[in-house]
Amino acid sequence: MPTRELSSTPNLVSLFGKAALANFTRRGGGGGATLPDTAYEQAGITIDPAHLAAYNRLCEFRLSDDLPITYPHMFAFPLQVKLMTDDDFPFPLIGSVHLANRITQGRPLRVGDTLDVKVRAENLRPHDKGQQFDMISEVFVDGKPIWVEQSTYLRRGGSSASNGKPAEKEERPPAPEPTAIWRVPDDIGRRYAKVSGDHNPIHLHPLTAKALGFPKAIAHGMWTKARSLAAFEGRLPAACSVDVKFKTPVLLPAKVGFITEHADDGWTFQLFDARKGKPHLEGTITAG
């Protein structure tokens, strides 16, 4: 796979502008499309302690020289956006739905580490609502792979997997009794965008969210994952995997319930609407 080396972090403001324009010029689900056989790499990334502290406060991690397991996504995401806004990428960035995210780390990364980050797209496959694909991001330190992320995205339409039949309605079990209740403010999308650079309009304001089919602005999925993991701080194994599925958006502002349970090899956790019981996120933590 050819690799394009980047000497600096891609400009997310201009890339999201390009993505917004693509929404008007490139319609449809991209049926029969292929993913580009290209990877992006950025070497020599250093961690800004002030930025790390801002991220930790926003997601409610404690201040530490160890990076939260979700923090390296800050470095992978600009490369993902660069790849997903290239002219040969088959789907528009805006409108693609983040279905799932799995992160595995061999050890916690630290403030003093120098990171090399590589991103590629792979595994285009049908979904009953369209097509899905994975964005694979890897972080290396001194040439050794330390951290890997698999983000699965859905592009609606362009798939025959459902054969025109409506999806069967899932029966929802009663909401569990929460171990914690969190209030999510209406500006969390704008605050997370300021730290992460993820200025997707569905997160920023009710008007821009409505223009893209949402009744209100929604919280970033990666913020909900990070906020959930902050509740485990001090209990996460140094080497572990955290796998989440994003179920329904968190409409802002929100009141959410959170629950955790021990599993044989780690933990399970859920984030859900505290009033209606609708699941927002379901996740597992496994050691090793």
Tab-separated table of C-alpha atoms in Angstrom:
chain	number	residue	atom	x	y	z
A	1	MET	CA	0.000	0.000	0.000
A	2	PRO	CA	1.511	3.376	-1.011
A	3	THR	CA	2.110	5.721	1.928
A	4	ARG	CA	1.959	9.503	1.686
A	5	GLU	CA	4.088	11.200	4.320
A	6	LEU	CA	2.810	14.452	5.827
A	7	SER	CA	5.229	17.014	7.223
A	8	SER	CA	2.558	18.788	9.301
A	9	THR	CA	-0.900	18.179	10.730
A	10	PRO	CA	-3.652	18.619	8.118
A	11	ASN	CA	-5.716	21.816	8.477
A	12	LEU	CA	-9.069	20.555	9.732
A	13	VAL	CA	-10.875	23.866	9.200
A	14	SER	CA	-10.162	23.806	5.469
A	15	LEU	CA	-10.828	20.066	5.233
A	16	PHE	CA	-14.259	20.404	6.851
A	17	GLY	CA	-14.986	23.233	4.426
A	18	LYS	CA	-14.064	20.895	1.592
A	19	ALA	CA	-16.253	18.188	3.146
A	20	ALA	CA	-19.230	20.565	3.369
A	21	LEU	CA	-18.823	21.441	-0.313
A	22	ALA	CA	-18.634	17.758	-1.222
A	23	ASN	CA	-22.069	17.250	0.351
A	24	PHE	CA	-23.547	19.415	-2.401
A	25	THR	CA	-21.470	18.078	-5.295
A	26	ARG	CA	-21.215	14.338	-4.510
A	27	ARG	CA	-24.522	12.662	-3.750
A	28	GLY	CA	-25.582	9.076	-3.324
A	29	GLY	CA	-24.392	6.113	-1.331
A	30	GLY	CA	-21.445	5.146	-3.506
A	31	GLY	CA	-22.659	1.652	-4.356
A	32	GLY	CA	-19.931	-0.389	-6.036
A	33	ALA	CA	-17.228	2.033	-4.950
A	34	THR	CA	-13.744	1.013	-3.842
A	35	LEU	CA	-11.608	2.425	-1.065
A	36	PRO	CA	-8.319	4.110	-1.998
A	37	ASP	CA	-5.182	1.983	-1.730
A	38	THR	CA	-3.366	4.754	0.134
A	39	ALA	CA	-2.177	5.396	3.677
A	40	TYR	CA	-1.197	8.669	5.331
A	41	GLU	CA	1.643	8.931	7.819
A	42	GLN	CA	2.866	11.734	10.061
A	43	ALA	CA	6.097	11.202	11.991
A	44	GLY	CA	7.689	12.956	14.923
A	45	ILE	CA	4.538	14.125	16.717
A	46	THR	CA	5.118	15.434	20.226
A	47	ILE	CA	2.515	15.929	22.928
A	48	ASP	CA	1.597	19.430	24.111
A	49	PRO	CA	0.964	19.151	27.884
A	50	ALA	CA	-1.445	22.115	27.790
A	51	HIS	CA	-3.565	20.462	25.098
A	52	LEU	CA	-3.529	17.170	26.988
A	53	ALA	CA	-4.673	18.982	30.143
A	54	ALA	CA	-7.522	20.673	28.249
A	55	TYR	CA	-8.629	17.290	26.852
A	56	ASN	CA	-8.438	15.657	30.283
A	57	ARG	CA	-10.555	18.379	31.889
A	58	LEU	CA	-13.158	18.226	29.129
A	59	CYS	CA	-13.510	14.431	29.345
A	60	GLU	CA	-13.054	14.399	33.154
A	61	PHE	CA	-9.819	12.432	33.258
A	62	ARG	CA	-7.393	13.356	35.998
A	63	LEU	CA	-4.254	15.281	35.033
A	64	SER	CA	-1.392	12.857	34.410
A	65	ASP	CA	1.659	12.253	32.234
A	66	ASP	CA	-0.021	9.070	30.975
A	67	LEU	CA	-2.279	9.673	27.985
A	68	PRO	CA	-5.873	8.452	28.266
A	69	ILE	CA	-6.371	5.543	25.880
A	70	THR	CA	-8.655	7.738	23.726
A	71	TYR	CA	-6.260	10.699	23.507
A	72	PRO	CA	-4.105	9.444	20.566
A	73	HIS	CA	-7.286	9.715	18.487
A	74	MET	CA	-6.504	13.465	18.527
A	75	PHE	CA	-3.486	12.757	16.292
A	76	ALA	CA	-5.112	10.091	14.128
A	77	PHE	CA	-8.280	12.037	13.400
A	78	PRO	CA	-6.729	14.757	11.183
A	79	LEU	CA	-5.162	12.039	9.006
A	80	GLN	CA	-8.495	10.230	8.831
A	81	VAL	CA	-10.197	13.425	7.671
A	82	LYS	CA	-7.454	14.044	5.121
A	83	LEU	CA	-7.971	10.579	3.647
A	84	MET	CA	-11.766	10.818	3.747
A	85	THR	CA	-11.808	14.192	1.951
A	86	ASP	CA	-9.431	13.179	-0.852
A	87	ASP	CA	-11.022	13.223	-4.287
A	88	ASP	CA	-10.643	9.448	-4.691
A	89	PHE	CA	-12.483	8.623	-1.446
A	90	PRO	CA	-15.875	7.198	-2.462
A	91	PHE	CA	-18.053	8.656	0.333
A	92	PRO	CA	-18.559	12.194	1.647
A	93	LEU	CA	-17.209	12.690	5.162
A	94	ILE	CA	-20.256	14.611	6.385
A	95	GLY	CA	-23.139	12.190	6.636
A	96	SER	CA	-20.967	9.165	7.349
A	97	VAL	CA	-22.091	7.613	10.647
A	98	HIS	CA	-19.601	6.415	13.266
A	99	LEU	CA	-20.901	2.943	14.190
A	100	ALA	CA	-18.150	1.511	16.375
A	101	ASN	CA	-14.678	2.169	17.727
A	102	ARG	CA	-12.110	-0.287	19.043
A	103	ILE	CA	-8.821	0.829	20.603
A	104	THR	CA	-6.036	-1.517	21.712
A	105	GLN	CA	-2.875	-0.381	23.465
A	106	GLY	CA	0.178	-2.365	24.505
A	107	ARG	CA	0.991	0.181	27.195
A	108	PRO	CA	-0.103	3.703	28.078
A	109	LEU	CA	1.547	6.369	25.948
A	110	ARG	CA	3.248	9.180	27.877
A	111	VAL	CA	3.834	12.898	27.476
A	112	GLY	CA	7.506	12.362	26.625
A	113	ASP	CA	6.844	9.875	23.803
A	114	THR	CA	7.397	10.903	20.187
A	115	LEU	CA	4.681	9.430	18.008
A	116	ASP	CA	4.529	8.263	14.412
A	117	VAL	CA	0.921	7.945	13.236
A	118	LYS	CA	-0.349	6.018	10.211
A	119	VAL	CA	-3.930	5.840	8.876
A	120	ARG	CA	-5.565	3.751	6.147
A	121	ALA	CA	-9.061	2.665	5.069
A	122	GLU	CA	-10.031	-0.956	4.516
A	123	ASN	CA	-12.731	-3.634	4.572
A	124	LEU	CA	-15.548	-2.071	2.554
A	125	ARG	CA	-18.574	-4.307	3.052
A	126	PRO	CA	-22.371	-4.230	2.930
A	127	HIS	CA	-24.581	-3.087	5.777
A	128	ASP	CA	-28.363	-3.414	5.879
A	129	LYS	CA	-28.581	0.383	5.631
A	130	GLY	CA	-25.811	0.963	3.096
A	131	GLN	CA	-22.089	0.235	3.157
A	132	GLN	CA	-19.569	0.246	5.987
A	133	PHE	CA	-15.798	0.503	6.126
A	134	ASP	CA	-13.013	0.719	8.689
A	135	MET	CA	-10.489	3.471	9.299
A	136	ILE	CA	-7.381	1.874	10.828
A	137	SER	CA	-5.032	4.144	12.787
A	138	GLU	CA	-1.729	3.033	14.292
A	139	VAL	CA	0.670	4.806	16.632
A	140	PHE	CA	4.330	3.796	16.760
A	141	VAL	CA	7.027	4.765	19.266
A	142	ASP	CA	10.618	4.071	18.206
A	143	GLY	CA	9.263	1.930	15.390
A	144	LYS	CA	7.172	-0.272	17.690
A	145	PRO	CA	3.360	-0.394	17.384
A	146	ILE	CA	1.846	0.698	20.705
A	147	TRP	CA	-1.728	1.786	19.924
A	148	VAL	CA	-4.244	0.695	17.249
A	149	GLU	CA	-7.711	2.086	16.554
A	150	GLN	CA	-10.418	0.661	14.307
A	151	SER	CA	-13.248	3.119	13.597
A	152	THR	CA	-16.181	1.670	11.661
A	153	TYR	CA	-18.272	4.061	9.568
A	154	LEU	CA	-21.580	3.635	7.737
A	155	ARG	CA	-22.551	5.413	4.541
A	156	ARG	CA	-26.306	5.084	4.097
A	157	GLY	CA	-27.726	3.859	0.776
A	158	GLY	CA	-26.168	1.975	-2.123
A	159	SER	CA	-26.458	-1.517	-0.675
A	160	SER	CA	-28.682	-4.435	-1.597
A	161	ALA	CA	-28.001	-6.246	1.659
A	162	SER	CA	-31.475	-5.535	2.995
A	163	ASN	CA	-33.199	-6.636	-0.277
A	164	GLY	CA	-35.603	-3.741	0.152
A	165	LYS	CA	-37.036	-5.146	3.373
A	166	PRO	CA	-37.330	-2.842	6.371
A	167	ALA	CA	-35.137	-3.751	9.295
A	168	GLU	CA	-36.918	-5.561	12.070
A	169	LYS	CA	-37.555	-3.395	15.095
A	170	GLU	CA	-35.343	-4.393	17.998
A	171	GLU	CA	-37.137	-4.997	21.251
A	172	ARG	CA	-35.589	-2.811	23.895
A	173	PRO	CA	-35.156	-4.286	27.364
A	174	PRO	CA	-36.029	-2.102	30.360
A	175	ALA	CA	-33.369	0.499	31.196
A	176	PRO	CA	-30.928	-0.752	33.832
A	177	GLU	CA	-30.612	0.993	37.165
A	178	PRO	CA	-27.793	3.514	36.629
A	179	THR	CA	-24.739	3.626	38.855
A	180	ALA	CA	-24.288	7.283	37.864
A	181	ILE	CA	-26.300	10.062	36.239
A	182	TRP	CA	-24.507	12.683	34.140
A	183	ARG	CA	-25.834	15.929	32.750
A	184	VAL	CA	-24.348	16.696	29.346
A	185	PRO	CA	-24.418	20.450	28.577
A	186	ASP	CA	-25.657	21.819	25.267
A	187	ASP	CA	-22.221	23.232	24.388
A	188	ILE	CA	-20.228	20.010	24.822
A	189	GLY	CA	-20.040	19.567	21.036
A	190	ARG	CA	-18.498	23.010	20.522
A	191	ARG	CA	-16.113	22.504	23.445
A	192	TYR	CA	-14.968	19.098	22.195
A	193	ALA	CA	-14.608	20.483	18.665
A	194	LYS	CA	-12.314	23.217	19.985
A	195	VAL	CA	-10.002	20.629	21.554
A	196	SER	CA	-10.242	17.883	18.917
A	197	GLY	CA	-10.660	19.897	15.715
A	198	ASP	CA	-13.757	17.819	14.861
A	199	HIS	CA	-15.996	20.645	13.633
A	200	ASN	CA	-18.589	18.425	11.991
A	201	PRO	CA	-21.695	20.683	11.936
A	202	ILE	CA	-23.922	17.996	13.474
A	203	HIS	CA	-22.140	18.658	16.780
A	204	LEU	CA	-21.987	22.443	16.823
A	205	HIS	CA	-25.450	23.995	16.807
A	206	PRO	CA	-29.109	22.916	16.530
A	207	LEU	CA	-29.527	24.749	13.209
A	208	THR	CA	-26.550	23.092	11.505
A	209	ALA	CA	-27.565	19.726	12.970
A	210	LYS	CA	-31.133	20.128	11.657
A	211	ALA	CA	-29.785	20.886	8.185
A	212	LEU	CA	-28.222	17.402	8.256
A	213	GLY	CA	-31.267	15.566	9.591
A	214	PHE	CA	-30.841	15.727	13.387
A	215	PRO	CA	-33.431	17.389	15.654
A	216	LYS	CA	-30.684	18.866	17.835
A	217	ALA	CA	-26.908	19.021	17.970
A	218	ILE	CA	-25.412	15.705	19.100
A	219	ALA	CA	-22.421	14.869	21.263
A	220	HIS	CA	-19.312	13.464	19.578
A	221	GLY	CA	-19.165	9.690	19.872
A	222	MET	CA	-15.506	9.850	20.889
A	223	TRP	CA	-16.379	12.252	23.698
A	224	THR	CA	-18.973	9.791	25.023
A	225	LYS	CA	-16.386	7.008	24.868
A	226	ALA	CA	-13.749	9.111	26.620
A	227	ARG	CA	-16.191	10.316	29.281
A	228	SER	CA	-17.217	6.710	29.961
A	229	LEU	CA	-13.595	5.598	30.321
A	230	ALA	CA	-12.855	8.442	32.716
A	231	ALA	CA	-15.166	6.612	35.128
A	232	PHE	CA	-12.713	3.664	35.076
A	233	GLU	CA	-9.610	5.696	35.776
A	234	GLY	CA	-7.200	3.823	38.020
A	235	ARG	CA	-8.826	0.486	37.095
A	236	LEU	CA	-7.853	0.109	33.432
A	237	PRO	CA	-5.079	-2.422	32.746
A	238	ALA	CA	-1.943	-0.926	31.177
A	239	ALA	CA	-2.408	-3.208	28.168
A	240	CYS	CA	-6.056	-3.469	27.156
A	241	SER	CA	-8.685	-3.139	24.454
A	242	VAL	CA	-11.780	-0.952	24.659
A	243	ASP	CA	-14.520	-1.758	22.159
A	244	VAL	CA	-17.664	0.374	21.867
A	245	LYS	CA	-20.732	0.415	19.652
A	246	PHE	CA	-22.519	3.733	19.183
A	247	LYS	CA	-26.241	2.973	19.341
A	248	THR	CA	-28.222	6.246	19.282
A	249	PRO	CA	-27.012	9.872	19.317
A	250	VAL	CA	-26.872	11.908	22.523
A	251	LEU	CA	-29.119	14.884	21.704
A	252	LEU	CA	-27.887	17.996	23.508
A	253	PRO	CA	-28.463	18.919	26.262
A	254	ALA	CA	-28.938	15.494	27.793
A	255	LYS	CA	-29.321	13.568	31.004
A	256	VAL	CA	-27.665	10.170	30.671
A	257	GLY	CA	-27.347	7.100	32.835
A	258	PHE	CA	-24.134	5.094	33.143
A	259	ILE	CA	-23.678	1.545	34.393
A	260	THR	CA	-20.723	-0.836	34.661
A	261	GLU	CA	-20.475	-4.555	35.335
A	262	HIS	CA	-17.602	-6.957	35.885
A	263	ALA	CA	-17.060	-9.473	33.096
A	264	ASP	CA	-14.883	-12.604	33.108
A	265	ASP	CA	-11.960	-10.809	31.484
A	266	GLY	CA	-12.705	-7.170	32.270
A	267	TRP	CA	-15.719	-4.869	32.276
A	268	THR	CA	-18.840	-4.009	30.328
A	269	PHE	CA	-20.440	-0.571	30.396
A	270	GLN	CA	-23.429	1.266	28.985
A	271	LEU	CA	-24.461	4.863	28.478
A	272	PHE	CA	-28.178	5.447	27.974
A	273	ASP	CA	-30.926	8.061	28.028
A	274	ALA	CA	-31.762	8.440	31.719
A	275	ARG	CA	-35.433	9.187	31.000
A	276	LYS	CA	-36.339	6.901	28.079
A	277	GLY	CA	-33.740	4.154	28.520
A	278	LYS	CA	-32.563	4.355	24.893
A	279	PRO	CA	-28.983	3.033	24.634
A	280	HIS	CA	-26.379	5.545	23.460
A	281	LEU	CA	-23.237	3.442	23.802
A	282	GLU	CA	-22.344	-0.110	24.788
A	283	GLY	CA	-18.763	-1.098	25.498
A	284	THR	CA	-16.367	-3.742	26.765
A	285	ILE	CA	-12.920	-3.517	28.335
A	286	THR	CA	-10.613	-6.528	28.109
A	287	ALA	CA	-7.091	-6.904	29.477
A	288	GLY	CA	-4.092	-7.781	27.338
